[in-house]
Short mmCIF file of C-alpha atoms in Angstrom, two decimals:
data_model
loop_
_atom_site.label_atom_id
_atom_site.label_comp_id
_atom_site.label_asym_id
_atom_site.label_seq_id
_atom_site.Cartn_x
_atom_site.Cartn_y
_atom_site.Cartn_z
CA MET C 851 -7.19 -26.23 -10.35
CA VAL C 852 -9.12 -26.77 -6.69
CA ALA C 853 -12.12 -29.14 -6.80
CA VAL C 854 -15.54 -27.59 -5.99
CA VAL C 855 -16.72 -29.67 -2.71
CA GLY C 856 -20.07 -28.42 -2.10
CA VAL C 857 -21.32 -27.28 1.38
CA GLU C 858 -19.39 -28.01 4.92
CA GLY C 859 -21.89 -30.28 6.71
CA ASN C 860 -24.72 -28.57 7.99
CA ASP C 861 -22.90 -25.23 9.74
CA ARG C 862 -24.35 -21.91 8.99
CA GLY C 863 -23.45 -18.24 10.11
CA ASN C 864 -26.36 -15.85 10.12
CA GLY C 865 -29.16 -18.62 8.18
CA VAL C 866 -25.70 -18.62 5.48
CA PRO C 867 -24.86 -22.18 4.40
CA VAL C 868 -21.26 -22.38 4.67
CA ARG C 869 -19.97 -23.30 1.34
CA SER C 870 -17.26 -24.28 -0.55
CA ASP C 871 -18.64 -23.87 -4.04
CA TRP C 872 -18.12 -20.19 -4.26
CA GLU C 873 -18.09 -18.50 -8.30
CA ARG C 874 -16.20 -15.50 -8.82
CA ALA C 875 -19.22 -13.73 -10.04
CA GLU C 876 -20.78 -14.49 -6.94
CA ALA C 877 -17.81 -13.14 -4.66
CA GLY C 878 -17.99 -9.72 -6.80
CA ALA C 879 -21.88 -9.36 -5.86
CA LEU C 880 -21.00 -9.74 -2.33
CA TYR C 881 -18.12 -7.17 -2.50
CA GLY C 882 -20.39 -4.73 -4.55
CA PRO C 883 -23.45 -3.42 -2.67
CA PRO C 884 -23.64 -0.17 -1.24
CA PHE C 885 -20.76 0.21 2.07
CA ALA C 886 -23.44 0.21 4.88
CA ASP C 887 -25.30 -2.89 3.09
CA LEU C 888 -22.12 -5.08 3.11
CA MET C 889 -20.74 -3.90 6.72
CA PHE C 890 -24.33 -4.90 8.02
CA GLN C 891 -24.07 -8.25 6.58
CA ALA C 892 -20.61 -9.26 7.22
CA GLN C 893 -20.99 -7.81 10.97
CA CYS C 894 -24.09 -9.91 11.46
CA ILE C 895 -22.29 -13.02 10.38
CA HIS C 896 -19.30 -12.53 12.61
CA ARG C 897 -21.41 -11.81 15.64
CA ASP C 898 -23.21 -15.26 14.84
CA ASN C 899 -19.63 -16.80 14.73
CA PHE C 900 -17.36 -14.81 17.24
CA ASP C 901 -17.21 -12.26 20.33
CA PRO C 902 -17.27 -9.02 17.88
CA ASN C 903 -15.75 -7.45 20.78
CA ARG C 904 -12.20 -9.70 21.04
CA VAL C 905 -9.29 -9.71 19.00
CA GLU C 906 -6.46 -12.72 18.95
CA THR C 907 -3.21 -11.73 19.37
CA ALA C 908 -0.19 -13.73 17.55
CA SER C 909 3.26 -13.15 17.45
CA LEU C 910 5.83 -13.62 14.80
CA LEU C 911 9.40 -14.69 14.26
CA SER C 912 11.67 -15.11 11.65
CA ILE C 913 13.80 -18.35 13.03
CA LYS C 914 15.77 -18.42 9.79
CA THR C 915 15.81 -15.17 7.32
CA GLY C 916 17.18 -14.62 3.88
CA GLY C 917 18.70 -16.93 1.15
CA CYS C 918 15.52 -18.44 -0.03
CA PRO C 919 15.97 -20.13 -3.53
CA GLU C 920 12.03 -19.01 -4.07
CA ASP C 921 11.46 -15.95 -6.64
CA CYS C 922 8.56 -14.78 -4.92
CA GLY C 923 8.38 -11.14 -6.47
CA TYR C 924 6.92 -9.45 -3.43
CA CYS C 925 9.60 -11.09 -0.67
CA ALA C 926 12.57 -9.35 0.44
CA GLN C 927 13.71 -13.04 1.95
CA SER C 928 14.28 -14.13 -2.18
CA ALA C 929 18.23 -15.17 -2.98
CA HIS C 930 16.60 -13.70 -6.52
CA TYR C 931 16.86 -10.05 -6.01
CA ASP C 932 19.26 -7.54 -4.06
CA THR C 933 17.49 -6.43 -0.98
CA SER C 934 20.34 -5.93 1.29
CA LEU C 935 18.61 -8.51 3.40
CA LYS C 936 21.93 -10.15 5.45
CA ALA C 937 20.69 -14.34 5.11
CA THR C 938 21.00 -15.70 8.62
CA ARG C 939 21.53 -19.59 10.34
CA LEU C 940 18.02 -21.36 11.86
CA MET C 941 18.14 -19.93 15.37
CA ASP C 942 19.22 -22.07 18.78
CA ARG C 943 16.02 -23.62 20.37
CA ALA C 944 16.78 -21.73 23.68
CA ASP C 945 16.63 -18.58 21.90
CA VAL C 946 13.26 -19.08 20.16
CA VAL C 947 12.12 -19.90 23.49
CA ALA C 948 12.77 -16.84 25.20
CA THR C 949 11.33 -15.10 22.36
CA ALA C 950 8.30 -16.96 22.80
CA GLN C 951 7.95 -16.45 26.44
CA ARG C 952 8.42 -12.58 25.88
CA ALA C 953 5.74 -13.00 23.32
CA LYS C 954 3.27 -14.30 25.76
CA ASP C 955 4.15 -12.07 28.60
CA ALA C 956 3.19 -9.13 26.41
CA GLY C 957 -0.32 -10.49 25.42
CA ALA C 958 0.48 -13.20 22.33
CA THR C 959 -1.75 -16.55 22.58
CA ARG C 960 0.01 -17.79 19.35
CA PHE C 961 3.93 -17.87 18.60
CA CYS C 962 4.28 -18.29 14.98
CA MET C 963 7.66 -19.55 13.40
CA ALA C 964 8.93 -18.84 10.20
CA ALA C 965 12.32 -20.00 8.02
CA ALA C 966 12.87 -18.80 4.78
CA TRP C 967 12.93 -22.33 3.24
CA ARG C 968 11.62 -23.76 -0.32
CA GLY C 969 10.92 -26.63 2.06
CA PRO C 970 12.20 -28.09 5.19
CA LYS C 971 15.39 -30.91 5.31
CA ASP C 972 14.97 -33.62 7.62
CA ARG C 973 17.69 -32.34 10.02
CA ASP C 974 16.25 -29.22 10.40
CA LEU C 975 12.81 -30.44 11.01
CA ASP C 976 14.02 -32.39 14.08
CA GLN C 977 14.99 -28.97 15.57
CA ILE C 978 11.65 -27.25 14.13
CA CYS C 979 9.77 -29.76 16.06
CA ASP C 980 11.76 -29.22 19.17
CA MET C 981 10.84 -25.94 19.03
CA VAL C 982 7.30 -26.65 18.34
CA THR C 983 7.02 -29.16 21.50
CA ALA C 984 9.10 -26.05 23.67
CA VAL C 985 6.68 -23.27 22.40
CA LYS C 986 3.59 -25.71 23.26
CA GLY C 987 4.86 -26.09 26.51
CA LEU C 988 4.75 -22.30 27.68
CA GLY C 989 0.86 -22.88 26.93
CA MET C 990 0.70 -21.09 23.57
CA GLU C 991 -0.43 -22.06 20.50
CA THR C 992 2.10 -22.70 18.05
CA CYS C 993 2.48 -21.75 14.30
CA VAL C 994 5.07 -22.71 11.53
CA THR C 995 5.91 -21.77 8.33
CA LEU C 996 9.11 -23.48 6.74
CA GLY C 997 7.87 -23.28 3.01
CA MET C 998 6.28 -26.84 1.00
CA LEU C 999 5.79 -29.80 2.80
CA THR C 1000 5.68 -33.77 1.84
CA PRO C 1001 3.27 -35.85 3.64
CA LYS C 1002 6.04 -37.54 5.88
CA GLN C 1003 6.97 -33.89 7.46
CA ALA C 1004 3.40 -32.89 8.47
CA ALA C 1005 3.29 -35.94 10.25
CA ARG C 1006 5.99 -35.16 12.09
CA LEU C 1007 4.75 -31.47 12.94
CA SER C 1008 1.60 -33.43 13.88
CA GLU C 1009 3.22 -35.32 16.57
CA ALA C 1010 5.23 -32.53 17.81
CA GLY C 1011 1.66 -30.94 18.73
CA LEU C 1012 1.96 -28.73 16.27
CA ASP C 1013 -1.19 -25.91 15.95
CA PHE C 1014 -1.14 -24.36 12.83
CA TYR C 1015 0.75 -24.68 9.40
CA ASN C 1016 0.63 -21.35 7.25
CA HIS C 1017 1.08 -22.01 3.84
CA ASN C 1018 -0.42 -18.67 1.80
CA VAL C 1019 -2.02 -18.88 -1.78
CA ASP C 1020 -0.94 -15.47 -2.30
CA THR C 1021 -2.97 -14.56 -5.05
CA SER C 1022 -5.52 -15.68 -7.58
CA PRO C 1023 -4.61 -18.24 -10.23
CA GLU C 1024 -4.53 -15.52 -13.16
CA PHE C 1025 -2.06 -13.30 -10.95
CA TYR C 1026 0.22 -16.49 -9.74
CA ASP C 1027 2.57 -16.77 -12.65
CA LYS C 1028 3.37 -12.89 -13.00
CA ILE C 1029 4.58 -13.14 -9.51
CA ILE C 1030 6.10 -16.57 -9.05
CA THR C 1031 8.05 -18.85 -11.23
CA THR C 1032 9.67 -21.23 -8.84
CA ARG C 1033 6.67 -23.35 -7.59
CA THR C 1034 3.40 -23.08 -8.81
CA LEU C 1035 0.06 -22.91 -7.25
CA GLN C 1036 -0.75 -26.38 -7.20
CA ASP C 1037 2.19 -26.99 -4.91
CA ARG C 1038 0.82 -24.85 -2.71
CA VAL C 1039 -2.32 -26.26 -2.73
CA ASP C 1040 -0.79 -29.57 -2.56
CA THR C 1041 1.03 -28.93 0.89
CA LEU C 1042 -2.43 -27.26 2.09
CA ALA C 1043 -3.72 -30.91 1.48
CA HIS C 1044 -0.81 -32.59 3.66
CA VAL C 1045 -1.47 -30.29 6.30
CA ARG C 1046 -5.09 -30.89 6.41
CA ASP C 1047 -4.15 -34.85 6.21
CA ALA C 1048 -1.97 -34.52 9.43
CA GLY C 1049 -5.04 -33.10 11.48
CA ILE C 1050 -3.44 -29.66 11.71
CA LYS C 1051 -5.34 -26.25 11.50
CA VAL C 1052 -4.19 -24.34 7.97
CA CYS C 1053 -3.26 -20.67 7.95
CA SER C 1054 -3.60 -19.96 4.42
CA GLY C 1055 -4.15 -16.06 2.77
CA GLY C 1056 -2.40 -13.98 0.54
CA ILE C 1057 -1.70 -10.48 -0.31
CA ILE C 1058 -3.05 -7.25 -2.00
CA GLY C 1059 -1.38 -4.34 -3.34
CA MET C 1060 1.05 -5.95 -5.87
CA GLY C 1061 -0.74 -4.83 -8.59
CA GLU C 1062 -3.03 -7.02 -8.82
CA ARG C 1063 -6.88 -6.51 -10.07
CA LEU C 1064 -9.88 -6.54 -7.90
CA GLU C 1065 -10.96 -9.75 -9.98
CA ASP C 1066 -7.65 -11.33 -8.31
CA ARG C 1067 -8.30 -10.27 -4.80
CA LEU C 1068 -12.14 -11.55 -5.14
CA GLY C 1069 -10.30 -14.78 -7.04
CA MET C 1070 -7.54 -15.63 -4.00
CA LEU C 1071 -10.82 -15.53 -1.78
CA VAL C 1072 -12.75 -17.88 -3.73
CA LEU C 1073 -9.75 -19.95 -4.03
CA LEU C 1074 -9.62 -20.05 -0.39
CA ALA C 1075 -13.60 -20.46 0.40
CA ASN C 1076 -13.18 -23.24 -2.13
CA LEU C 1077 -10.82 -25.25 -0.45
CA PRO C 1078 -11.84 -28.73 1.21
CA SER C 1079 -12.63 -27.13 4.00
CA HIS C 1080 -12.23 -23.40 5.11
CA PRO C 1081 -8.76 -22.35 6.52
CA GLN C 1082 -9.01 -22.01 10.54
CA SER C 1083 -6.97 -18.74 9.45
CA VAL C 1084 -6.95 -16.23 6.83
CA PRO C 1085 -4.57 -13.68 6.91
CA ILE C 1086 -4.64 -10.75 4.45
CA ASN C 1087 -1.69 -8.91 4.10
CA LEU C 1088 -0.84 -5.20 2.79
CA TRP C 1089 2.17 -5.28 0.67
CA ASN C 1090 5.17 -3.95 2.41
CA GLU C 1091 7.56 -1.68 0.61
CA VAL C 1092 10.66 -3.36 -0.48
CA THR C 1093 12.99 -1.88 -2.77
CA GLY C 1094 14.96 -4.38 -5.39
CA VAL C 1095 12.13 -7.02 -5.66
CA LEU C 1096 9.80 -7.64 -8.52
CA VAL C 1097 6.51 -6.12 -7.68
CA TYR C 1098 8.23 -2.49 -6.53
CA ASP C 1099 7.46 -1.05 -9.89
CA THR C 1100 4.06 -2.17 -9.99
CA ALA C 1101 2.63 -1.96 -6.29
CA GLU C 1102 -0.15 0.10 -5.66
CA ARG C 1103 -1.51 0.79 -2.27
CA PRO C 1104 -5.01 -0.55 -2.16
CA ASN C 1105 -8.05 1.98 -1.46
CA PRO C 1106 -8.61 2.03 2.03
CA ILE C 1107 -12.54 1.24 1.60
CA ALA C 1108 -11.45 -1.54 -1.39
CA LEU C 1109 -9.71 -3.23 1.88
CA VAL C 1110 -12.58 -2.83 4.23
CA ARG C 1111 -14.75 -4.29 1.83
CA LEU C 1112 -12.30 -7.19 0.78
CA ILE C 1113 -12.26 -8.18 4.90
CA ALA C 1114 -16.12 -7.87 4.97
CA THR C 1115 -16.25 -10.44 1.89
CA ALA C 1116 -14.13 -13.03 3.04
CA ARG C 1117 -15.93 -12.78 6.54
CA ILE C 1118 -19.21 -13.62 4.67
CA MET C 1119 -17.36 -16.00 2.73
CA MET C 1120 -15.76 -18.06 5.60
CA PRO C 1121 -18.13 -17.21 7.93
CA LYS C 1122 -15.81 -19.85 10.87
CA SER C 1123 -12.35 -18.48 10.09
CA VAL C 1124 -10.29 -16.08 11.91
CA VAL C 1125 -9.71 -13.28 9.55
CA ARG C 1126 -6.00 -11.87 10.38
CA LEU C 1127 -4.90 -8.32 9.99
CA SER C 1128 -1.39 -9.26 9.16
CA ALA C 1129 1.57 -7.20 7.09
CA GLY C 1130 1.26 -3.97 6.56
CA ARG C 1131 -0.65 -2.71 9.35
CA GLN C 1132 1.77 0.27 9.82
CA TYR C 1133 0.44 1.52 6.70
CA MET C 1134 -2.89 1.78 8.77
CA THR C 1135 -5.03 4.34 10.37
CA ASP C 1136 -6.36 3.85 13.40
CA GLU C 1137 -9.73 4.37 11.91
CA LEU C 1138 -8.94 1.80 8.85
CA GLN C 1139 -8.33 -0.77 11.29
CA ALA C 1140 -11.58 -0.08 12.99
CA LEU C 1141 -13.45 -0.30 10.09
CA CYS C 1142 -11.56 -3.54 9.45
CA PHE C 1143 -12.75 -5.07 12.95
CA LEU C 1144 -16.03 -3.88 12.32
CA ALA C 1145 -16.29 -6.07 9.12
CA GLY C 1146 -15.17 -8.85 10.56
CA ALA C 1147 -11.61 -9.37 10.84
CA ASN C 1148 -10.46 -10.69 14.32
CA SER C 1149 -6.66 -11.72 15.02
CA ILE C 1150 -3.58 -9.54 14.75
CA PHE C 1151 0.19 -9.59 14.87
CA ILE C 1152 1.45 -8.00 18.09
CA GLY C 1153 5.55 -6.84 18.15
CA ASP C 1154 7.20 -4.24 16.63
CA VAL C 1155 8.76 -6.46 13.54
CA LEU C 1156 7.06 -8.66 11.19
CA LEU C 1157 10.03 -10.97 9.63
CA THR C 1158 11.92 -8.10 7.92
CA THR C 1159 9.11 -5.34 8.01
CA LYS C 1160 7.78 -3.22 10.85
CA ASN C 1161 5.01 -3.59 12.44
CA PRO C 1162 3.04 -1.14 14.43
CA GLN C 1163 4.34 -0.87 18.36
CA ARG C 1164 2.69 -2.49 21.09
CA ASP C 1165 1.54 0.63 22.95
CA ARG C 1166 -0.40 1.91 19.80
CA ASP C 1167 -2.42 -1.69 19.28
CA ALA C 1168 -3.10 -1.98 23.27
CA SER C 1169 -4.35 2.12 23.33
CA LEU C 1170 -6.45 0.88 20.07
CA LEU C 1171 -7.82 -1.71 21.28
CA HIS C 1172 -8.85 -0.18 24.66
CA ARG C 1173 -10.61 2.64 22.45
CA LEU C 1174 -12.38 -0.20 20.84
CA GLY C 1175 -13.46 -1.72 23.96
CA ILE C 1176 -11.94 -4.61 22.28
CA THR C 1177 -10.01 -7.39 24.36
CA SER C 1178 -7.37 -9.49 23.27
CA GLY C 1179 -6.44 -13.22 23.52
CA LEU C 1180 -8.06 -16.40 21.83
CA ALA C 1181 -10.68 -15.02 19.17
#
């Protein structure tokens, strides 16, 4: 598995070294103190590294939906499951750029483009690179998620000006093969290495609520925090209910306080990473989101739809951030 590589330089957050040598037991010890103590520690570290009253706003577009050959047991876009989702072709560049412009006008600073592939073909990558360059020209940060990459493909995306590449580890090493068999966790880690080597920032997190244990959630954080460098963005997703997929019968929505504890633990373990509340926010109350922000979450997706599932409406997000005194933009 991922090698332990020690402390990353001399960066510190609240007097705590930025580490990549975490043990599972240490993560559990961070997660478990009285709630007020955990929140205080996470908030102190958050304030040392970020403006606590600013949240990054990103927008996500599915540029190629459905028909994916992977068997990820949580995903509506997998061709292995009958989810009534209609597969589509890759969107035209002009439509993607127009959508990005609308997202920018609505307040998004990063535009993320997702394609349901095992990995892109070269002819597809030509079009993706054109999209990246065009969206970058709007003055937005760019992110794509296209499945597995080769080193050459990562280099091409870097040359096109890509800022971030999203490739989630999804869960712990122990739980991984219970939900995915068509690619290994090491395949994912290898793609992250290709992305880093190409000079692209890494966006990598996971999903909770699929039937995993607390130990698996902590194991996911340990995996991410022990990469050679911490992902610059760490999305934490609540599993969106999708009928017909593998995890439907095992899924269990996390206890709200357990979610906040996990966000706080992620903030402590990866003090300089942007921690994003991603999929599943439509299940969260305003009060729960506020606690997550207090625990160190500092990024959200805006827009009514995330890929194929719902997301809180823009008016609700704007109202919540206003009431909390939080400004949006780059974290």
